[in-house]
Amino acid sequence: MTPTVRPPGTAEALPREAYVSQENFERELERVFYSTWQYAGHVSELPAAGSFKRFAVGAADVLVVRAADGRINALHNVCRHRGSQLVSDDTGTCKRALTCHYHGWAYNHDGSLRGAPRMGDGFDKHQFGLRRAHIEIWNGCIFVHLGDGTPVPVRESLADVVWPYADLDRAKVAEIATYEVETNWKICWENALECYHCAINHPELVRVFDQDGDAGGADGGADYVYFVNPLLGDSLSVTRSGHLESKVLFECTTPVDEARGFFQWHTSTFEMVGSPDCIAVTSYTPLAPDRTRITQTFLVPEKAAAGKDYEPAVLFELHKLAREQDNQLCTSVQRGVRNPAYVPGPFNDIYEVENLRFLDVYWKLMADGPERA
Ligand code: FES
Ligand code: FE
């Protein structure tokens, strides 16, 4: 596939190579995942000094680590001695230092080199701190950016998002569900951007979610979309019952019956669905042209106790069910697009408008020229 700008006036899906080609996949890693902000986790996953979480995509591997001063650092997971991967666990706590298993170089939580055994008098440890990635926290969500240069800050890109839950750094992760799906990451995202498929594939969801509803909110512009999540009847949450399924609710800036947010950021393939009792964050990690890890992170208010204030099996059920239904659809699309008979078809101009916006973002990122910050 020769990257170019989406031809004006065309409104169709991507060509086959975009979903199956290893060469295109590697270009995507460079142009998209190493060059845009990516969701790496929530601040509550790093509760104490030394808490860390890995964020790995393609060959890149970064540790987000909380230091003693409370700050969270993004440090490339590569020892500055001979390049060993420093940490292989996905999460954990290193009380005093991140110590390389190979020759014992030890790093502080801010990445500075603490000690390097027997390196001699002329060795200047200040020259060998871990390399840092860009990091920014937006409403409790940790974003990392692996590119060089200075990226446009997340808060600037999302300045117009009026999210009804403004204090999510005091939320906590109640559960993380991961799925490895035999499909291309863009098929997952394209599926997430439209509800044309909902009526026949999500019978439980469409009992509470109004796919034709206009519940207000705002158009987020070219790079993202957010709006008040349109629910049916007196539904207040994305639960099987449509009812709030927790006794402890998030503080919200709008009345509870309007506090339903839906937000998707195309460049980061990051989605949040917010209800007063639960906020579901979904992110996508490409593993191969035909394999994607999907992560659903369920946030609840920090005071909400599982088994007492809410039942996880009830509160998260509909989100998980819809995810599993979507996973089947995405797998099926991957099987179809790898068929040599596949040719791109037209988007529906009512229900698939966001798909075109994503394609514009995608083509722009993939086009030749300077990398986008
Ligand atoms: Fe890490 Fe040698 S490679 S201490
Ligand atoms: Fe769906």
Short mmCIF file of C-alpha atoms and ligand atoms in Angstrom, two decimals:
data_model
loop_
_atom_site.label_atom_id
_atom_site.label_comp_id
_atom_site.label_asym_id
_atom_site.label_seq_id
_atom_site.Cartn_x
_atom_site.Cartn_y
_atom_site.Cartn_z
CA MET A 1 0.00 0.00 0.00
CA THR A 2 1.40 3.40 -0.94
CA PRO A 3 0.50 5.81 1.84
CA THR A 4 -1.30 8.85 0.57
CA VAL A 5 -4.06 11.18 1.57
CA ARG A 6 -7.55 9.74 1.37
CA PRO A 7 -8.76 10.76 -2.06
CA PRO A 8 -11.37 13.51 -1.76
CA GLY A 9 -14.93 12.33 -2.09
CA THR A 10 -14.15 8.70 -1.38
CA ALA A 11 -15.97 7.08 1.46
CA GLU A 12 -14.88 3.52 1.58
CA ALA A 13 -12.94 1.16 3.81
CA LEU A 14 -9.19 0.63 3.59
CA PRO A 15 -7.56 -1.63 1.03
CA ARG A 16 -6.70 -5.21 1.94
CA GLU A 17 -2.98 -4.49 2.49
CA ALA A 18 -3.84 -2.15 5.35
CA TYR A 19 -5.17 -5.11 7.30
CA VAL A 20 -2.77 -7.90 6.34
CA SER A 21 0.60 -6.50 5.30
CA GLN A 22 3.55 -6.85 7.68
CA GLU A 23 5.25 -3.92 5.98
CA ASN A 24 2.25 -1.69 6.53
CA PHE A 25 2.01 -2.90 10.13
CA GLU A 26 5.59 -1.89 10.80
CA ARG A 27 4.97 1.51 9.29
CA GLU A 28 1.96 1.90 11.57
CA LEU A 29 4.11 1.16 14.59
CA GLU A 30 6.47 3.95 13.55
CA ARG A 31 3.91 6.47 12.38
CA VAL A 32 1.08 5.84 14.80
CA PHE A 33 2.09 3.97 17.94
CA TYR A 34 5.61 5.35 18.37
CA SER A 35 4.50 8.84 17.34
CA THR A 36 1.23 9.62 19.13
CA TRP A 37 0.02 9.63 22.70
CA GLN A 38 -0.99 6.17 23.91
CA TYR A 39 -2.95 5.19 27.01
CA ALA A 40 -0.68 3.34 29.45
CA GLY A 41 -2.85 2.97 32.54
CA HIS A 42 -4.56 4.75 35.39
CA VAL A 43 -2.83 6.52 38.26
CA SER A 44 -4.47 4.21 40.82
CA GLU A 45 -2.46 1.32 39.36
CA LEU A 46 0.64 2.97 40.83
CA PRO A 47 -0.34 3.41 44.47
CA ALA A 48 3.08 3.79 46.10
CA ALA A 49 6.65 4.86 45.48
CA GLY A 50 8.22 2.20 43.31
CA SER A 51 4.95 0.93 41.82
CA PHE A 52 5.43 0.34 38.11
CA LYS A 53 3.52 -0.80 35.07
CA ARG A 54 4.92 -1.73 31.67
CA PHE A 55 3.57 -0.30 28.46
CA ALA A 56 4.81 -2.28 25.49
CA VAL A 57 3.86 -1.92 21.83
CA GLY A 58 5.85 -3.34 18.93
CA ALA A 59 9.49 -3.30 19.98
CA ALA A 60 8.97 -0.37 22.34
CA ASP A 61 8.83 -1.06 26.03
CA VAL A 62 8.34 1.64 28.66
CA LEU A 63 7.95 1.56 32.41
CA VAL A 64 5.67 4.03 34.12
CA VAL A 65 7.00 4.32 37.65
CA ARG A 66 5.86 6.32 40.64
CA ALA A 67 8.68 8.03 42.50
CA ALA A 68 8.88 8.98 46.18
CA ASP A 69 7.79 12.56 45.37
CA GLY A 70 4.55 11.17 43.90
CA ARG A 71 5.45 11.93 40.31
CA ILE A 72 5.02 9.32 37.64
CA ASN A 73 7.90 8.88 35.22
CA ALA A 74 7.97 7.11 31.87
CA LEU A 75 11.30 5.34 31.48
CA HIS A 76 12.43 3.24 28.54
CA ASN A 77 12.86 -0.32 29.76
CA VAL A 78 16.43 -0.64 28.45
CA CYS A 79 19.47 -0.81 30.67
CA ARG A 80 22.03 1.85 29.81
CA HIS A 81 24.91 -0.63 30.25
CA ARG A 82 24.52 -3.30 27.58
CA GLY A 83 20.87 -2.86 26.78
CA SER A 84 19.18 -5.62 28.68
CA GLN A 85 15.47 -5.33 29.24
CA LEU A 86 15.34 -4.07 32.79
CA VAL A 87 11.97 -5.40 33.94
CA SER A 88 9.97 -8.25 32.43
CA ASP A 89 6.98 -8.25 34.81
CA ASP A 90 3.95 -6.34 33.57
CA THR A 91 3.34 -4.72 36.94
CA GLY A 92 5.05 -4.68 40.31
CA THR A 93 6.80 -2.68 42.94
CA CYS A 94 10.50 -2.00 43.25
CA LYS A 95 10.97 -0.54 46.70
CA ARG A 96 14.38 1.08 46.36
CA ALA A 97 15.62 0.70 42.82
CA LEU A 98 15.11 -0.88 39.43
CA THR A 99 18.03 -3.25 39.28
CA CYS A 100 19.24 -4.86 36.09
CA HIS A 101 19.59 -8.61 36.49
CA TYR A 102 22.61 -8.75 34.15
CA HIS A 103 25.40 -6.83 35.91
CA GLY A 104 23.49 -5.13 38.65
CA TRP A 105 23.21 -1.52 37.54
CA ALA A 106 20.51 0.03 39.69
CA TYR A 107 18.26 2.96 38.81
CA ASN A 108 16.22 5.29 40.99
CA HIS A 109 12.49 5.67 40.41
CA ASP A 110 13.14 8.79 38.34
CA GLY A 111 15.49 6.86 36.07
CA SER A 112 18.75 8.29 37.36
CA LEU A 113 21.54 5.76 37.82
CA ARG A 114 21.97 4.98 41.49
CA GLY A 115 24.88 2.62 41.29
CA ALA A 116 26.93 0.58 38.86
CA PRO A 117 29.10 -2.05 40.52
CA ARG A 118 32.86 -1.69 40.07
CA MET A 119 32.75 0.71 37.10
CA GLY A 120 35.89 2.52 38.18
CA ASP A 121 36.78 6.08 39.15
CA GLY A 122 36.34 7.73 35.76
CA PHE A 123 32.77 6.55 35.37
CA ASP A 124 30.19 9.34 35.58
CA LYS A 125 26.90 7.79 36.60
CA HIS A 126 25.06 11.03 35.79
CA GLN A 127 25.54 10.27 32.11
CA PHE A 128 23.72 6.96 32.26
CA GLY A 129 20.22 7.48 33.51
CA LEU A 130 17.40 5.62 31.79
CA ARG A 131 16.05 7.33 28.70
CA ARG A 132 12.74 9.01 29.28
CA ALA A 133 9.56 9.01 27.24
CA HIS A 134 7.00 11.81 27.31
CA ILE A 135 4.27 11.33 29.87
CA GLU A 136 1.14 13.25 30.69
CA ILE A 137 -1.76 12.57 32.98
CA TRP A 138 -5.18 13.60 31.77
CA ASN A 139 -7.98 13.13 34.27
CA GLY A 140 -6.22 10.23 36.01
CA CYS A 141 -5.33 8.52 32.74
CA ILE A 142 -1.64 8.08 32.00
CA PHE A 143 -0.58 8.74 28.43
CA VAL A 144 2.91 8.11 27.08
CA HIS A 145 4.46 9.34 23.86
CA LEU A 146 7.50 7.54 22.52
CA GLY A 147 8.48 10.04 19.86
CA ASP A 148 11.33 12.52 19.86
CA GLY A 149 10.63 16.21 19.94
CA THR A 150 7.93 17.87 21.95
CA PRO A 151 4.44 16.54 21.31
CA VAL A 152 1.31 18.67 21.51
CA PRO A 153 0.20 18.21 25.13
CA VAL A 154 -2.77 15.92 25.72
CA ARG A 155 -4.55 18.66 27.67
CA GLU A 156 -4.21 20.93 24.67
CA SER A 157 -5.51 18.36 22.20
CA LEU A 158 -8.44 17.58 24.49
CA ALA A 159 -9.04 21.10 25.77
CA ASP A 160 -12.62 21.18 24.50
CA VAL A 161 -13.69 17.88 26.00
CA VAL A 162 -16.25 18.67 28.68
CA TRP A 163 -16.20 15.32 30.40
CA PRO A 164 -18.79 15.05 33.19
CA TYR A 165 -16.29 13.32 35.50
CA ALA A 166 -13.46 15.73 36.11
CA ASP A 167 -11.66 14.12 38.99
CA LEU A 168 -10.79 10.65 37.83
CA ASP A 169 -7.38 10.73 39.46
CA ARG A 170 -9.35 9.81 42.57
CA ALA A 171 -11.03 6.85 40.85
CA LYS A 172 -9.64 3.34 41.17
CA VAL A 173 -9.24 0.44 38.83
CA ALA A 174 -11.75 -2.21 39.86
CA GLU A 175 -10.92 -4.71 37.16
CA ILE A 176 -8.98 -5.06 33.94
CA ALA A 177 -10.21 -7.46 31.26
CA THR A 178 -7.93 -8.32 28.34
CA TYR A 179 -8.73 -10.13 25.13
CA GLU A 180 -6.37 -11.28 22.38
CA VAL A 181 -8.31 -11.21 19.18
CA GLU A 182 -7.33 -12.52 15.74
CA THR A 183 -7.89 -9.26 13.95
CA ASN A 184 -6.15 -6.08 12.87
CA TRP A 185 -6.23 -3.21 15.38
CA LYS A 186 -7.98 -0.92 12.90
CA ILE A 187 -10.83 -3.37 12.48
CA CYS A 188 -11.38 -3.15 16.26
CA TRP A 189 -11.33 0.62 16.17
CA GLU A 190 -13.52 0.85 13.07
CA ASN A 191 -16.00 -1.39 14.82
CA ALA A 192 -15.95 0.82 17.90
CA LEU A 193 -16.67 3.93 15.85
CA GLU A 194 -20.09 2.90 14.61
CA CYS A 195 -23.29 1.46 15.95
CA TYR A 196 -24.67 0.46 12.55
CA HIS A 197 -24.01 -3.12 13.68
CA CYS A 198 -25.60 -2.76 17.11
CA ALA A 199 -29.23 -3.64 16.37
CA ILE A 200 -28.46 -7.14 15.11
CA ASN A 201 -25.34 -7.91 17.14
CA HIS A 202 -25.86 -6.34 20.56
CA PRO A 203 -29.46 -7.20 21.53
CA GLU A 204 -28.74 -6.62 25.22
CA LEU A 205 -26.96 -3.29 24.62
CA VAL A 206 -29.70 -1.81 22.46
CA ARG A 207 -32.18 -2.36 25.26
CA VAL A 208 -30.43 0.49 27.10
CA PHE A 209 -28.40 2.30 24.44
CA ASP A 210 -30.25 4.45 21.91
CA GLN A 211 -28.33 4.01 18.67
CA ASP A 212 -30.39 6.74 17.01
CA GLY A 213 -30.37 9.03 20.02
CA ASP A 214 -29.06 12.55 20.09
CA ALA A 215 -28.49 13.24 23.75
CA GLY A 216 -26.56 16.43 23.24
CA GLY A 217 -22.94 17.12 23.89
CA ALA A 218 -20.48 18.38 21.35
CA ASP A 219 -18.59 17.44 18.28
CA GLY A 220 -14.97 16.98 19.22
CA GLY A 221 -13.51 18.01 15.89
CA ALA A 222 -11.36 15.99 13.59
CA ASP A 223 -9.30 13.97 16.07
CA TYR A 224 -11.88 12.82 18.54
CA VAL A 225 -15.56 12.58 19.30
CA TYR A 226 -17.40 12.99 22.55
CA PHE A 227 -21.04 13.32 23.39
CA VAL A 228 -23.60 12.55 26.05
CA ASN A 229 -24.16 8.83 25.78
CA PRO A 230 -27.74 8.43 24.56
CA LEU A 231 -29.58 5.88 26.68
CA LEU A 232 -33.13 4.71 26.26
CA GLY A 233 -36.07 5.49 28.54
CA ASP A 234 -35.03 5.95 32.14
CA SER A 235 -31.75 4.08 31.76
CA LEU A 236 -28.91 5.70 33.69
CA SER A 237 -26.05 3.31 33.06
CA VAL A 238 -24.63 0.83 30.57
CA THR A 239 -25.78 -2.14 32.62
CA ARG A 240 -28.10 -5.03 31.76
CA SER A 241 -30.89 -3.42 33.78
CA GLY A 242 -30.13 0.12 32.68
CA HIS A 243 -30.11 1.01 36.38
CA LEU A 244 -27.23 2.29 38.44
CA GLU A 245 -25.66 -0.84 39.87
CA SER A 246 -23.51 0.69 42.59
CA LYS A 247 -24.34 2.49 45.82
CA VAL A 248 -21.31 4.74 45.40
CA LEU A 249 -21.35 7.08 42.43
CA PHE A 250 -18.79 9.35 40.85
CA GLU A 251 -19.02 13.04 41.48
CA CYS A 252 -20.19 14.57 38.27
CA THR A 253 -20.51 18.06 36.93
CA THR A 254 -23.98 17.44 35.50
CA PRO A 255 -27.12 15.92 37.05
CA VAL A 256 -26.88 12.15 37.43
CA ASP A 257 -29.49 11.51 34.76
CA GLU A 258 -27.37 13.45 32.25
CA ALA A 259 -23.99 12.24 33.43
CA ARG A 260 -23.32 9.80 30.65
CA GLY A 261 -20.26 10.40 28.59
CA PHE A 262 -18.89 8.82 25.46
CA PHE A 263 -15.45 9.82 24.26
CA GLN A 264 -13.20 8.43 21.56
CA TRP A 265 -9.81 9.82 20.59
CA HIS A 266 -8.90 8.62 17.12
CA THR A 267 -5.15 9.17 17.18
CA SER A 268 -4.79 7.16 20.35
CA THR A 269 -7.52 4.60 19.73
CA PHE A 270 -8.69 5.38 23.24
CA GLU A 271 -12.31 5.13 24.32
CA MET A 272 -14.13 6.01 27.53
CA VAL A 273 -17.74 5.21 28.26
CA GLY A 274 -18.84 6.90 31.45
CA SER A 275 -21.82 6.35 33.69
CA PRO A 276 -22.21 7.58 37.27
CA ASP A 277 -21.42 4.10 38.64
CA CYS A 278 -18.65 2.92 36.30
CA ILE A 279 -16.32 4.23 33.62
CA ALA A 280 -15.06 1.77 31.05
CA VAL A 281 -11.80 2.61 29.30
CA THR A 282 -10.92 0.59 26.22
CA SER A 283 -7.55 0.62 24.48
CA TYR A 284 -6.05 -1.42 21.68
CA THR A 285 -2.52 -2.77 21.34
CA PRO A 286 -1.43 -4.13 17.96
CA LEU A 287 0.46 -7.43 18.26
CA ALA A 288 0.64 -8.42 14.59
CA PRO A 289 -1.22 -7.45 11.40
CA ASP A 290 -3.90 -9.95 12.35
CA ARG A 291 -3.71 -9.90 16.15
CA THR A 292 -4.71 -7.28 18.70
CA ARG A 293 -4.84 -7.12 22.45
CA ILE A 294 -7.90 -5.27 23.69
CA THR A 295 -7.89 -3.94 27.23
CA GLN A 296 -11.00 -2.90 29.11
CA THR A 297 -10.27 -1.05 32.33
CA PHE A 298 -13.19 -0.54 34.68
CA LEU A 299 -12.94 2.50 36.94
CA VAL A 300 -15.14 3.00 39.98
CA PRO A 301 -15.13 5.68 42.70
CA GLU A 302 -12.30 5.08 45.15
CA LYS A 303 -14.72 4.48 48.02
CA ALA A 304 -16.78 1.86 46.19
CA ALA A 305 -16.20 -1.60 47.68
CA ALA A 306 -16.70 -4.70 45.55
CA GLY A 307 -19.21 -7.13 47.05
CA LYS A 308 -20.59 -4.43 49.33
CA ASP A 309 -21.43 -1.43 47.17
CA TYR A 310 -21.48 -3.20 43.84
CA GLU A 311 -21.15 -6.65 42.32
CA PRO A 312 -18.46 -6.69 39.62
CA ALA A 313 -20.28 -9.43 37.71
CA VAL A 314 -23.30 -7.14 37.44
CA LEU A 315 -21.66 -3.75 37.02
CA PHE A 316 -19.31 -4.74 34.21
CA GLU A 317 -21.43 -7.43 32.58
CA LEU A 318 -22.86 -5.50 29.66
CA HIS A 319 -19.54 -3.89 28.73
CA LYS A 320 -17.89 -7.30 28.66
CA LEU A 321 -20.71 -8.95 26.80
CA ALA A 322 -20.68 -6.30 24.07
CA ARG A 323 -16.89 -6.61 23.89
CA GLU A 324 -17.11 -10.35 23.33
CA GLN A 325 -19.74 -9.83 20.68
CA ASP A 326 -17.55 -7.24 18.98
CA ASN A 327 -14.54 -9.56 19.16
CA GLN A 328 -16.45 -12.14 17.14
CA LEU A 329 -17.38 -9.51 14.56
CA CYS A 330 -13.81 -8.25 14.29
CA THR A 331 -12.47 -11.78 13.83
CA SER A 332 -14.97 -12.34 11.07
CA VAL A 333 -13.97 -9.12 9.29
CA GLN A 334 -10.30 -10.11 9.43
CA ARG A 335 -11.15 -13.43 7.79
CA GLY A 336 -13.02 -11.56 5.09
CA VAL A 337 -10.44 -8.89 4.33
CA ARG A 338 -7.62 -11.42 3.98
CA ASN A 339 -9.63 -13.13 1.27
CA PRO A 340 -8.17 -12.04 -2.10
CA ALA A 341 -11.71 -11.37 -3.24
CA TYR A 342 -12.12 -8.51 -0.74
CA VAL A 343 -12.67 -5.06 -2.19
CA PRO A 344 -13.45 -2.05 0.04
CA GLY A 345 -17.13 -1.20 0.33
CA PRO A 346 -18.89 2.11 1.00
CA PHE A 347 -19.54 3.55 4.45
CA ASN A 348 -23.04 4.37 5.56
CA ASP A 349 -23.26 8.15 5.54
CA ILE A 350 -25.47 8.33 8.64
CA TYR A 351 -24.05 5.71 10.97
CA GLU A 352 -20.41 5.52 9.88
CA VAL A 353 -19.40 9.16 9.74
CA GLU A 354 -16.77 8.75 12.46
CA ASN A 355 -15.14 6.01 10.39
CA LEU A 356 -14.33 8.60 7.76
CA ARG A 357 -12.85 10.91 10.34
CA PHE A 358 -10.65 8.10 11.58
CA LEU A 359 -9.53 7.34 8.05
CA ASP A 360 -8.55 10.97 7.57
CA VAL A 361 -6.51 10.83 10.77
CA TYR A 362 -4.98 7.52 9.74
CA TRP A 363 -4.02 8.60 6.22
CA LYS A 364 -2.49 11.77 7.59
CA LEU A 365 -0.39 9.89 10.12
CA MET A 366 0.72 7.35 7.52
CA ALA A 367 1.50 9.85 4.78
CA ASP A 368 5.05 10.61 3.83
CA GLY A 369 6.50 13.70 5.42
CA PRO A 370 7.58 14.82 8.85
CA GLU A 371 6.28 12.79 11.71
CA ARG A 372 3.36 14.29 13.48
CA ALA A 373 3.92 15.18 17.11
FE1 FES B 1 22.18 -4.07 32.63
FE2 FES B 1 24.68 -4.83 32.28
S1 FES B 1 23.06 -4.89 30.84
S2 FES B 1 23.75 -4.07 34.08
FE FE B 2 -20.21 -3.26 18.89
#
